[in-house]
XYZ file of C-alpha atoms in Angstrom:
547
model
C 10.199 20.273 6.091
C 11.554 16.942 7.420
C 9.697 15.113 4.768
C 11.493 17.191 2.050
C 14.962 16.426 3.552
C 13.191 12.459 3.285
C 12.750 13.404 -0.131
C 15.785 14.705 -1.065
C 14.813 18.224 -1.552
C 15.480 21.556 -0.183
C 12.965 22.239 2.789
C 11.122 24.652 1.462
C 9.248 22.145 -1.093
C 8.195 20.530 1.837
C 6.220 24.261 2.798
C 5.024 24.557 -1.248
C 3.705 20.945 -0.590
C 1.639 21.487 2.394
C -0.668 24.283 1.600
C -2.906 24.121 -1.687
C -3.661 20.759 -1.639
C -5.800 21.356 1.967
C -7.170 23.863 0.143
C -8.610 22.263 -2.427
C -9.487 19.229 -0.463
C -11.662 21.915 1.515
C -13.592 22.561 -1.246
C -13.809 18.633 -3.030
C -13.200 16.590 -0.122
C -15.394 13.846 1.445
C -13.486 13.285 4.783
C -13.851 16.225 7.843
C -10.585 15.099 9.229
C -8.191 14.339 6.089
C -5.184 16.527 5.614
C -3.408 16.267 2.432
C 0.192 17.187 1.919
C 4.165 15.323 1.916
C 4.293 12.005 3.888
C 6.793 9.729 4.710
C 5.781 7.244 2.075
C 5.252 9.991 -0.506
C 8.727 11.274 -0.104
C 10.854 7.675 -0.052
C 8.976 6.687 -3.342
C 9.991 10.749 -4.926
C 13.542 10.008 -3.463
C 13.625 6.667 -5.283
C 12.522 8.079 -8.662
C 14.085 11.072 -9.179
C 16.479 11.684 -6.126
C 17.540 14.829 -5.594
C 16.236 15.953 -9.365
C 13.564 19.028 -8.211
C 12.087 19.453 -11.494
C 11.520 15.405 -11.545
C 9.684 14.879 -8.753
C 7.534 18.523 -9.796
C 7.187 16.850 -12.741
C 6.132 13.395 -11.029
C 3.177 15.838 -9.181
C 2.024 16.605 -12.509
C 1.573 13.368 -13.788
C 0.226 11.891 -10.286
C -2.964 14.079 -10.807
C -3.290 13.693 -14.178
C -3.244 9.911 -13.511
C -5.634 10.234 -11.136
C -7.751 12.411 -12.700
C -7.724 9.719 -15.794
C -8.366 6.924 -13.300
C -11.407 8.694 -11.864
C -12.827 9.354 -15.355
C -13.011 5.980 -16.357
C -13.607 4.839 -12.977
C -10.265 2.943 -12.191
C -10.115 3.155 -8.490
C -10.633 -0.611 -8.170
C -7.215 -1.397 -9.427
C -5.941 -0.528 -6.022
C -7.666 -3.204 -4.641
C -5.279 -5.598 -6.216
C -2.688 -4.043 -3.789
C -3.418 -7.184 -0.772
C -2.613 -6.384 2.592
C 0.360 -8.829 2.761
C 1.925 -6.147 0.207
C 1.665 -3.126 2.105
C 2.183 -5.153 5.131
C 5.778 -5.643 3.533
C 6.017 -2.348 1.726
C 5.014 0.024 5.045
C 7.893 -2.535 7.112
C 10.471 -2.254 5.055
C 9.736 1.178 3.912
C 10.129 2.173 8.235
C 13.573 0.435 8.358
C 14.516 2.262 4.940
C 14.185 5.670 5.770
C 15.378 5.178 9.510
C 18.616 4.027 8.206
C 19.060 7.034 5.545
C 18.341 9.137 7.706
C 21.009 7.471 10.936
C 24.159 9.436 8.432
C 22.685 12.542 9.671
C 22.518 11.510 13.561
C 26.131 10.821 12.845
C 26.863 13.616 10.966
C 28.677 11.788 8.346
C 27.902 12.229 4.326
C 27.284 8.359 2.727
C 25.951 7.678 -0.820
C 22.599 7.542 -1.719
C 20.926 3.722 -1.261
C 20.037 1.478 1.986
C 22.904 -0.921 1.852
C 25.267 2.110 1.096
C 24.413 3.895 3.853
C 24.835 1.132 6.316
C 28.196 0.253 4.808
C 29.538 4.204 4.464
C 28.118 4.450 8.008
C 30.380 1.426 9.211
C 33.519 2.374 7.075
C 33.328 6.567 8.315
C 32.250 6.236 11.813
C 35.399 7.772 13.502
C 34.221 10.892 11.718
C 31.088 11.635 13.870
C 30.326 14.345 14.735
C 29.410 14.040 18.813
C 27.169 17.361 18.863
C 25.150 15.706 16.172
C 25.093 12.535 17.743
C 24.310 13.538 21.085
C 21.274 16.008 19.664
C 19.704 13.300 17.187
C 19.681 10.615 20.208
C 18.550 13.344 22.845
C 15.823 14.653 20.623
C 14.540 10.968 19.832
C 14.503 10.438 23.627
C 12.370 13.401 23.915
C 9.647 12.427 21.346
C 9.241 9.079 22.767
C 8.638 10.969 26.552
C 6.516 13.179 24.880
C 4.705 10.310 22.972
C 4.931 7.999 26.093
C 3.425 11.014 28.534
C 0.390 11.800 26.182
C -0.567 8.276 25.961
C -0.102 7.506 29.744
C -1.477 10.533 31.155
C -3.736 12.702 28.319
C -6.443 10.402 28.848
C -6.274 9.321 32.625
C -9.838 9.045 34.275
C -9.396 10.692 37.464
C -11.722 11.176 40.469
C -14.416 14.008 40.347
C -13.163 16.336 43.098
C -10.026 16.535 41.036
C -11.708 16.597 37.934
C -10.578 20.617 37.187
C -6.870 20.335 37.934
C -6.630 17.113 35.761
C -8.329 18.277 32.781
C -5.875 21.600 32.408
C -3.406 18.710 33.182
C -4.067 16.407 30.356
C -5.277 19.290 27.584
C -2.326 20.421 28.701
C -0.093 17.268 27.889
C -2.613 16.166 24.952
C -0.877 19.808 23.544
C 2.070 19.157 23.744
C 2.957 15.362 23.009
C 0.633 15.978 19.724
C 2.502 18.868 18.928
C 6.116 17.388 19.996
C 7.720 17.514 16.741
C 7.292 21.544 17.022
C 8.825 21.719 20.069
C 11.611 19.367 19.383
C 12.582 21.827 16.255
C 12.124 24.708 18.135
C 13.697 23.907 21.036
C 16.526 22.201 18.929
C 16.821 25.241 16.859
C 17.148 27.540 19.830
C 20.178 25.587 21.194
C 22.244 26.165 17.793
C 21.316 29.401 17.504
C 22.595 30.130 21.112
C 26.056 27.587 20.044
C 26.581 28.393 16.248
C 27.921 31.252 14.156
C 26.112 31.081 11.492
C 29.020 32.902 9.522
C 31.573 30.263 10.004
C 32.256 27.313 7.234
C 30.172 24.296 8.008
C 32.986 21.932 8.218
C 33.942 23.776 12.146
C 30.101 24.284 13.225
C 29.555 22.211 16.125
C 26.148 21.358 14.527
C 25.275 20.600 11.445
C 22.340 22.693 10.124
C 19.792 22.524 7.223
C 20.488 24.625 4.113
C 18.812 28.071 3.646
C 15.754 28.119 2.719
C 14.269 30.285 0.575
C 11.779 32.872 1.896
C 8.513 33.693 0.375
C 5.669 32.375 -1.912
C 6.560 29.965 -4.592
C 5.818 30.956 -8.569
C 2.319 29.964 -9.860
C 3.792 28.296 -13.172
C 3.507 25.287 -14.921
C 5.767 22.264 -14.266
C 8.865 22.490 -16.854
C 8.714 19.324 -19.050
C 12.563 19.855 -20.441
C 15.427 20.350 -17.785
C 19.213 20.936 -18.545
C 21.782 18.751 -16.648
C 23.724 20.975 -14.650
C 27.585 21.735 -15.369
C 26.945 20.362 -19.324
C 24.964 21.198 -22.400
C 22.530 18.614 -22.189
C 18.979 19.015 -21.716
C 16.727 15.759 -20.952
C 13.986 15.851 -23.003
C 10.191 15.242 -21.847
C 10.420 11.304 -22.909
C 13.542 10.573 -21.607
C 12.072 12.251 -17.817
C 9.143 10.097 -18.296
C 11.567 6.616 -18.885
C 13.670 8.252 -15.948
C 10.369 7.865 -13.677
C 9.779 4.444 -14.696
C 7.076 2.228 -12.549
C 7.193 5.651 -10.176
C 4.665 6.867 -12.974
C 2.443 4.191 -11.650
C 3.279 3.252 -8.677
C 3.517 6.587 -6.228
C -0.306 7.213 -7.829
C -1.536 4.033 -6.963
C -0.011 4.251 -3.527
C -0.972 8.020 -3.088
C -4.774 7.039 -3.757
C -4.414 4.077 -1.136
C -2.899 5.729 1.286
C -5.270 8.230 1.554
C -8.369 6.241 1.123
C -7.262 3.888 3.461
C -6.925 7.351 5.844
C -10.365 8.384 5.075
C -12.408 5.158 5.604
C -10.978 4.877 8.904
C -12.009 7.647 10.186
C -14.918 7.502 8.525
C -15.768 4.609 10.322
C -14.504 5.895 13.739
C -16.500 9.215 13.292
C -19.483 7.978 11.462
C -19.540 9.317 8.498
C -19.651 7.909 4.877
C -16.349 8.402 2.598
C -17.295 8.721 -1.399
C -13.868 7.026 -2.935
C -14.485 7.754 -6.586
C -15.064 11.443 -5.250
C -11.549 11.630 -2.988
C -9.857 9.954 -6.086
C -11.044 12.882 -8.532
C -9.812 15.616 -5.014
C -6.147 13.652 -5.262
C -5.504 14.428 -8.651
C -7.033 17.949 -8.542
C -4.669 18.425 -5.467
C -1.741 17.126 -6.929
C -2.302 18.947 -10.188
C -2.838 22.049 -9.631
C 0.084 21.443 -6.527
C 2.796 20.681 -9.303
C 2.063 24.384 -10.505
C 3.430 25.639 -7.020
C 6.700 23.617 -7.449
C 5.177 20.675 -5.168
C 6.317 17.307 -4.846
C 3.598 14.377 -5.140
C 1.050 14.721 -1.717
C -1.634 12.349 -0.641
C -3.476 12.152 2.957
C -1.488 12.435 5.903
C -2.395 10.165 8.888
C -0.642 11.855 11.665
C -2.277 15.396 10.608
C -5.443 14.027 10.293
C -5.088 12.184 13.690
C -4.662 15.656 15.463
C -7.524 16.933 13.164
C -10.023 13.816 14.699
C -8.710 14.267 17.763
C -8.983 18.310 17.524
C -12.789 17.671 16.727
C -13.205 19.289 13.813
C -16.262 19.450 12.183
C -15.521 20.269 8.541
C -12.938 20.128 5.925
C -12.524 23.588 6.509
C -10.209 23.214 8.782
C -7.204 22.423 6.703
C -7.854 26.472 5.826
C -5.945 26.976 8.897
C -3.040 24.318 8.503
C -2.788 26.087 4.781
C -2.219 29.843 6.422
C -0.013 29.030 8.958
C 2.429 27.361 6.503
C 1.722 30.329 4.007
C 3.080 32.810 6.748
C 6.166 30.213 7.319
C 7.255 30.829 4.243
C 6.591 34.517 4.258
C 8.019 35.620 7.310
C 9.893 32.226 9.389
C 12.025 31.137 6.820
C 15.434 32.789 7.870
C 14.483 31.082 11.402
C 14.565 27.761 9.727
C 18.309 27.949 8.707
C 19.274 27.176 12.406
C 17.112 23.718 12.912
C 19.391 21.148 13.282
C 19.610 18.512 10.839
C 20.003 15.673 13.075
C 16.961 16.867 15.073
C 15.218 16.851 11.522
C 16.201 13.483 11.342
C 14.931 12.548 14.638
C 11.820 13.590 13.913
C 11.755 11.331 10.621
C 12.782 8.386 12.281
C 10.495 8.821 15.495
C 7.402 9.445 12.510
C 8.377 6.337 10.530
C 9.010 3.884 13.374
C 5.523 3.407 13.839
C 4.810 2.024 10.575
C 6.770 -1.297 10.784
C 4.138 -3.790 11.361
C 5.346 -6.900 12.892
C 2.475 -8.039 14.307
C 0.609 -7.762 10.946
C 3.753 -9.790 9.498
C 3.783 -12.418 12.148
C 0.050 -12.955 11.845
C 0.227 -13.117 7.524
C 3.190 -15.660 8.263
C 0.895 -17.402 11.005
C -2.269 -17.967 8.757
C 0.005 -19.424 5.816
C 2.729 -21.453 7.812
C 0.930 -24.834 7.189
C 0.595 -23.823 3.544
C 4.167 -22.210 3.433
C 6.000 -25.156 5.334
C 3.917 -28.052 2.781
C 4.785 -26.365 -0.807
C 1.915 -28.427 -2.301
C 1.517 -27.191 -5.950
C -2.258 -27.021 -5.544
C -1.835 -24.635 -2.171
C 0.653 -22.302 -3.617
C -2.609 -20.209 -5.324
C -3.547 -19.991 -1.399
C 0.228 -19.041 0.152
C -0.298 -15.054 0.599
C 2.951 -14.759 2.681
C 4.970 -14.923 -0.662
C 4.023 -10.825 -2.009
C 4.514 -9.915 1.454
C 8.245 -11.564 1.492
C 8.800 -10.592 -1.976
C 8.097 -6.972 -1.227
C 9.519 -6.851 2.163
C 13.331 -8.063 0.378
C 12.923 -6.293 -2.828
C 12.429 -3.169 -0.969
C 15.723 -2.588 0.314
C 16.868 -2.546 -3.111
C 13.978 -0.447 -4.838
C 11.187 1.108 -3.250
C 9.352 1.007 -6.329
C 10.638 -2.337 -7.591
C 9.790 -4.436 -4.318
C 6.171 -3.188 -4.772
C 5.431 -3.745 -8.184
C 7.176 -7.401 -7.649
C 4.805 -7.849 -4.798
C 1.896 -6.735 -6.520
C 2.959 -8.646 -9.505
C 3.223 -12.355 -7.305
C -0.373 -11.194 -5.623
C -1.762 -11.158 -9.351
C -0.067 -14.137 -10.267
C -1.656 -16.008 -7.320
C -5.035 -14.308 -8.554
C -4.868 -15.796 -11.674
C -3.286 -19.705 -10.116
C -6.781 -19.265 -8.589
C -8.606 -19.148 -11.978
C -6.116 -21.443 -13.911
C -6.628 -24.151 -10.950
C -10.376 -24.079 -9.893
C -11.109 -26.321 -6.932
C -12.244 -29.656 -8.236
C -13.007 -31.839 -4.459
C -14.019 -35.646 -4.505
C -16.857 -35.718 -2.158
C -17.861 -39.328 -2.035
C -16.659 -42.577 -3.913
C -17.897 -45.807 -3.101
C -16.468 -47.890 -6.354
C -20.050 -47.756 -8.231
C -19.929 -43.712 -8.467
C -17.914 -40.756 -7.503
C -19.349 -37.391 -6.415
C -16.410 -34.592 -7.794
C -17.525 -30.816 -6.880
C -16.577 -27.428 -8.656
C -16.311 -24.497 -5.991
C -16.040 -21.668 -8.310
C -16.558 -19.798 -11.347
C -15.621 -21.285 -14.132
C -13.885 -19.567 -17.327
C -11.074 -20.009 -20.050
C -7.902 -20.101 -17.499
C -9.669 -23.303 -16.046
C -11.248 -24.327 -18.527
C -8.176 -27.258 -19.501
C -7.481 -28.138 -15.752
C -11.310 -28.884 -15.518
C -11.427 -30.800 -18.756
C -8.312 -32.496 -17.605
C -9.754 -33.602 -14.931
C -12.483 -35.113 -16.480
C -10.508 -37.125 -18.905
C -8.713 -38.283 -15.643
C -11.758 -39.725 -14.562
C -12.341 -41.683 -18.091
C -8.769 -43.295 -17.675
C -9.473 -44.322 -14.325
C -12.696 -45.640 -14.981
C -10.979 -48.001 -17.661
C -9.171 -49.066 -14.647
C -11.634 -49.335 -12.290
C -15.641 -50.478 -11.446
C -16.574 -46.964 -11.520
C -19.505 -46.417 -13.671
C -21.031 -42.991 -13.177
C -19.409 -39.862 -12.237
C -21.579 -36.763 -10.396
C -20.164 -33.601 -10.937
C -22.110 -30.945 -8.241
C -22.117 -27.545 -9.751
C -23.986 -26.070 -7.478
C -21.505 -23.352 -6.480
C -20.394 -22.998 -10.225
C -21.638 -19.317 -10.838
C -20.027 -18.578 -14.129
C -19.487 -20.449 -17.637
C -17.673 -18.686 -20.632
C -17.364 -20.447 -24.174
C -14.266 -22.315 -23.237
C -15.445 -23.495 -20.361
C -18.601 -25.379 -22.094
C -16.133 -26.334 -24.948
C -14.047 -28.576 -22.065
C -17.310 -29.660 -20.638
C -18.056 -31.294 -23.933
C -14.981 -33.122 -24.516
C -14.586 -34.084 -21.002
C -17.917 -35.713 -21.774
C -17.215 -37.379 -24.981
C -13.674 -39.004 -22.961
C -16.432 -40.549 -20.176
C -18.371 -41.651 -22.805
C -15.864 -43.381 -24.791
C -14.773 -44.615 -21.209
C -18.297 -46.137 -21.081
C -18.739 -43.729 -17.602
C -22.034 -41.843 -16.985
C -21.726 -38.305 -16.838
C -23.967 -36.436 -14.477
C -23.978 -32.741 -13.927
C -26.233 -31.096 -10.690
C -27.001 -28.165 -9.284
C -26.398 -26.078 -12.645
C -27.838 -22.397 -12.881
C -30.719 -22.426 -16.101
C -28.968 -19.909 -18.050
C -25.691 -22.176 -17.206
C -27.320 -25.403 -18.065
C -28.919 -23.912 -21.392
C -25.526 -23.457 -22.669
C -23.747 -26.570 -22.206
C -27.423 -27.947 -23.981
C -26.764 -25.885 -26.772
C -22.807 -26.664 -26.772
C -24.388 -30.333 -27.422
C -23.425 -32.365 -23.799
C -26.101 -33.965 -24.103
C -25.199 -35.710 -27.096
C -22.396 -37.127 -25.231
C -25.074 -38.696 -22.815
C -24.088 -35.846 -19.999
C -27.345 -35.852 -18.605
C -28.845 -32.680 -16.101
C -30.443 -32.961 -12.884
C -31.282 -30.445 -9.979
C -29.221 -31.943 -7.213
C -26.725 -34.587 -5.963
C -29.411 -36.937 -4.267
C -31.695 -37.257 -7.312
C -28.699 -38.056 -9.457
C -27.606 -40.879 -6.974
C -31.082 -42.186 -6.597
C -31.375 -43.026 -10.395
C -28.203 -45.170 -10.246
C -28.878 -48.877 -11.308
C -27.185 -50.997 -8.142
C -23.935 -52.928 -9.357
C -24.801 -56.551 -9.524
C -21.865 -59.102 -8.946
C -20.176 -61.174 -11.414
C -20.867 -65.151 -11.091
């Protein structure tokens, strides 16, 4: 429910969101512990596409699984992998600090518009109008978490001595209970106090707390997603295209980072537990889920981690355990939802905060900055394809403007330094001693670096005009690949040192590599082939000295 107030929706989507996607990740699911259902980073990216739109962000469901089920057809789950780690360092940061702030107007009990820096600003410019029962229940009911949070760490897993070994363990099950289940007894316990301080019956502007909306009780429709929707108050329905150009980069961004949030989930505790995680298999289970979800009127779902940490930690053996988590939030709706009208909403938004806190990373940001400060601090044109601190700063800033934006800018600048990569192979001098020079290639080698390479080569030939140097060794030993352009600037790299009256030598070269530069015709350009560096230095004439 908290992540549908994140979301910008009426709690109850939060409910419709939470219970047939365990079910069918029950049934197609390669991961024991995974949960799926909303998440903090599901709901800011739905809040940042659509707002407080309902049928957009059903809508957004809809096309989540059928990207995923697309991407799992044609077996595109690799293109996550051009997410780095620098990016999500910077997205999960500044994605904490964004929805703690959106959600500090409801500690305060004061209305702001919709945005980061407008909430900080209507926050500053309305804060004689707090409300203190607000106040003093959101700070009170973080206080509480972090106990809670605090106790379970410190105490749930004490080693204590064996003649106390009984009392202890119904101590620390005891506490384990509790601080994982905190959030439920933060809402309950919150909720009790305004039901025993607030008529429900009087206007909201003289309740001493402010509450969530109704909610509405029972199941939601089984129907598909509507693909038209009229604006309210007017005559104008949005058509299907115009919804899809609303969405924007959400269309491809909230899949992408729905996949890798919950494969990232699933590996880990995979690897904790010991068991093996099939990722084409949980991307084909996302998109099921989050199809057949958007029929049910949910908003876009992926893995949770904190469910599935109480899962792992629950010891459960199969996925049919999320059976369980799907009942008990089918019964919610049924028969607790006039309850939920009295939870607080600054206790809602305690919860948020407390949940998202976690997930800035600034050790993970100090160490990306760390590894690249040499690089960052000497902006040397040929280390800028190795500076990965730039996507991470890119999407940390661009963030606080657009969710959305500052990832697909980060991802963009991690691609771009891909590619500076290819367009700029590594080309080292090894060893010059005026009568020959020993240049190696470190990488494959295809058309984006194909003219730096045969740049380089002409180099060579104008300063061998300039210089004694007679013979030039070119180790291609670690040069895996060759593409057509590639032996095209071999070739006229080689006719340059020959008009430059330089011996070409190339070593190390694969057979299939070396057959095609043959056949591109080096060799008529006296490039000559030989196995490795030492046999091409061995057949160097010695340089005699002029009278």
């Amino acid at each position: 429910m908290a992540y549908a107030a994140l979301a910008g929706l009426q709690l109850q989507y939060g409910l419709y969101s939470a219970f047939l996607g365990v079910f069918i990740y029950c049934l197609m699911g390669t991961s024991k512990d995974i949960t799926m259902g909303p998440t903090a980073i599901m709901s800011i990216l739905t809040y940042s596409r659509n707002g407080t739109n309902v049928t957009m962000a059903i809508l957004l469901t809809f096309m989540c699984g059928v990207t995923h089920i697309a991407m799992s057809i044609f077996r595109l789950g690799f293109l996550v992998r051009y997410i780095s780690h620098p990016v999500i360092t910077g997205f999960m940061s500044a994605a904490s600090i964004v929805i703690s702030t959106t959600q500090l107007k409801k500690i305060f009990g004061i209305s702001t518009p919709r945005g980061f820096f407008q909430t900080i600003i209507g926050i500053l410019t309305n804060l004689y109008k707090t409300k203190v029962w607000d106040l003093v229940m959101g700070v009170t009911c973080m206080l509480i978490l972090f106990l809670l949070k605090w106790m379970k760490e410190r105490w749930a897993t004490v080693k204590v001595a064996h003649e106390e070994r009984v009392v202890i363990k119904v101590l620390r099950s005891t506490m384990w209970f509790i601080g994982t289940g905190r959030n439920a007894v933060i809402v309950l316990l919150s909720a009790t106090i305004a039901y025993l301080i607030t008529d429900i019956k009087l206007p909201i502007d003289v309740r001493p707390l402010t509450l969530t909306r109704n909610i509405s009780g029972g199941l939601p429709p089984f129907a598909l997603p509507s693909f038209t929707y009229d604006v309210p108050g007017t005559n104008q329905t949005v058509s299907f295209s115009e919804m899809m150009q609303r969405l924007g980069s959400g269309l491809a961004v909230v899949p992408l980072m729905a996949f890798l949030e919950s494969i990232a989930i699933a590996k880990a505790f995979g690897k904790k537990n010991h068991y093996k995680v099939d990722a084409s298999q949980e991307l084909l289970t996302i998109g099921v889920a989050n199809f057949f979800s958007s029929f049910v009127s949910s908003y876009p779902i992926t893995g949770s981690f904190g469910r599935s940490a109480v899962n792992a930690q629950s010891n459960v053996m199969t996925p049919l355990g999320g059976i369980f988590t799907g009942a008990v939030v089918l019964l919610s709706l049924q028969f607790l939802s006039d309850a939920f009208q009295y939870i607080p909403a600054s206790a809602l938004a305690a919860v948020i905060i407390m949940a998202v806190i976690n997930l800035f990373d600034p050790r993970g940001m100090r160490n990306v900055w760390k590894i690249n400060k040499y690089l960052f601090l000497n902006m040397k044109l040929q280390l800028i394809s190795e500076i990965d601190v730039l996507p991470m700063v890119v999407t940390f800033l661009l963030c606080f403007y657009d969710i959305a934006y500052g990832i697909m800018a980060g991802i963009g600048v991690s691609i771009l330094i891909l590619l500076a990569k290819h367009a700029m192979p590594a080309a080292k001098i090894l060893e010059e001693d005026g009568n020959f020079i020993v240049m190696e290639i470190k990488q494959g080698l295809d058309f984006p670096g194909a003219e730096y390479i045969e740049e380089t080569l002409q180099q060579q030939a104008e300063n061998g005009n300039n210089g004694n140097c007679k013979t030039l060794i070119l180790d291609c030993s670690n040069l895996t690949t060759l593409d057509y352009s590639a032996t095209e600037a071999f070739k006229h790299g080689s006719q340059a040192l020959k008009e430059s009256n330089i011996s070409f030598r190339i070593c190390g070269l694969q057979e299939c590599n070396e057959n095609m530069l043959k056949r591109m015709d080096v060799v008529k350009y006296g490039a000559k082939f030989y196995d490795d560096v030492n046999e091409a230095k061995d057949t160097i004439e010695p340089r005699t000295e002029e009278a």
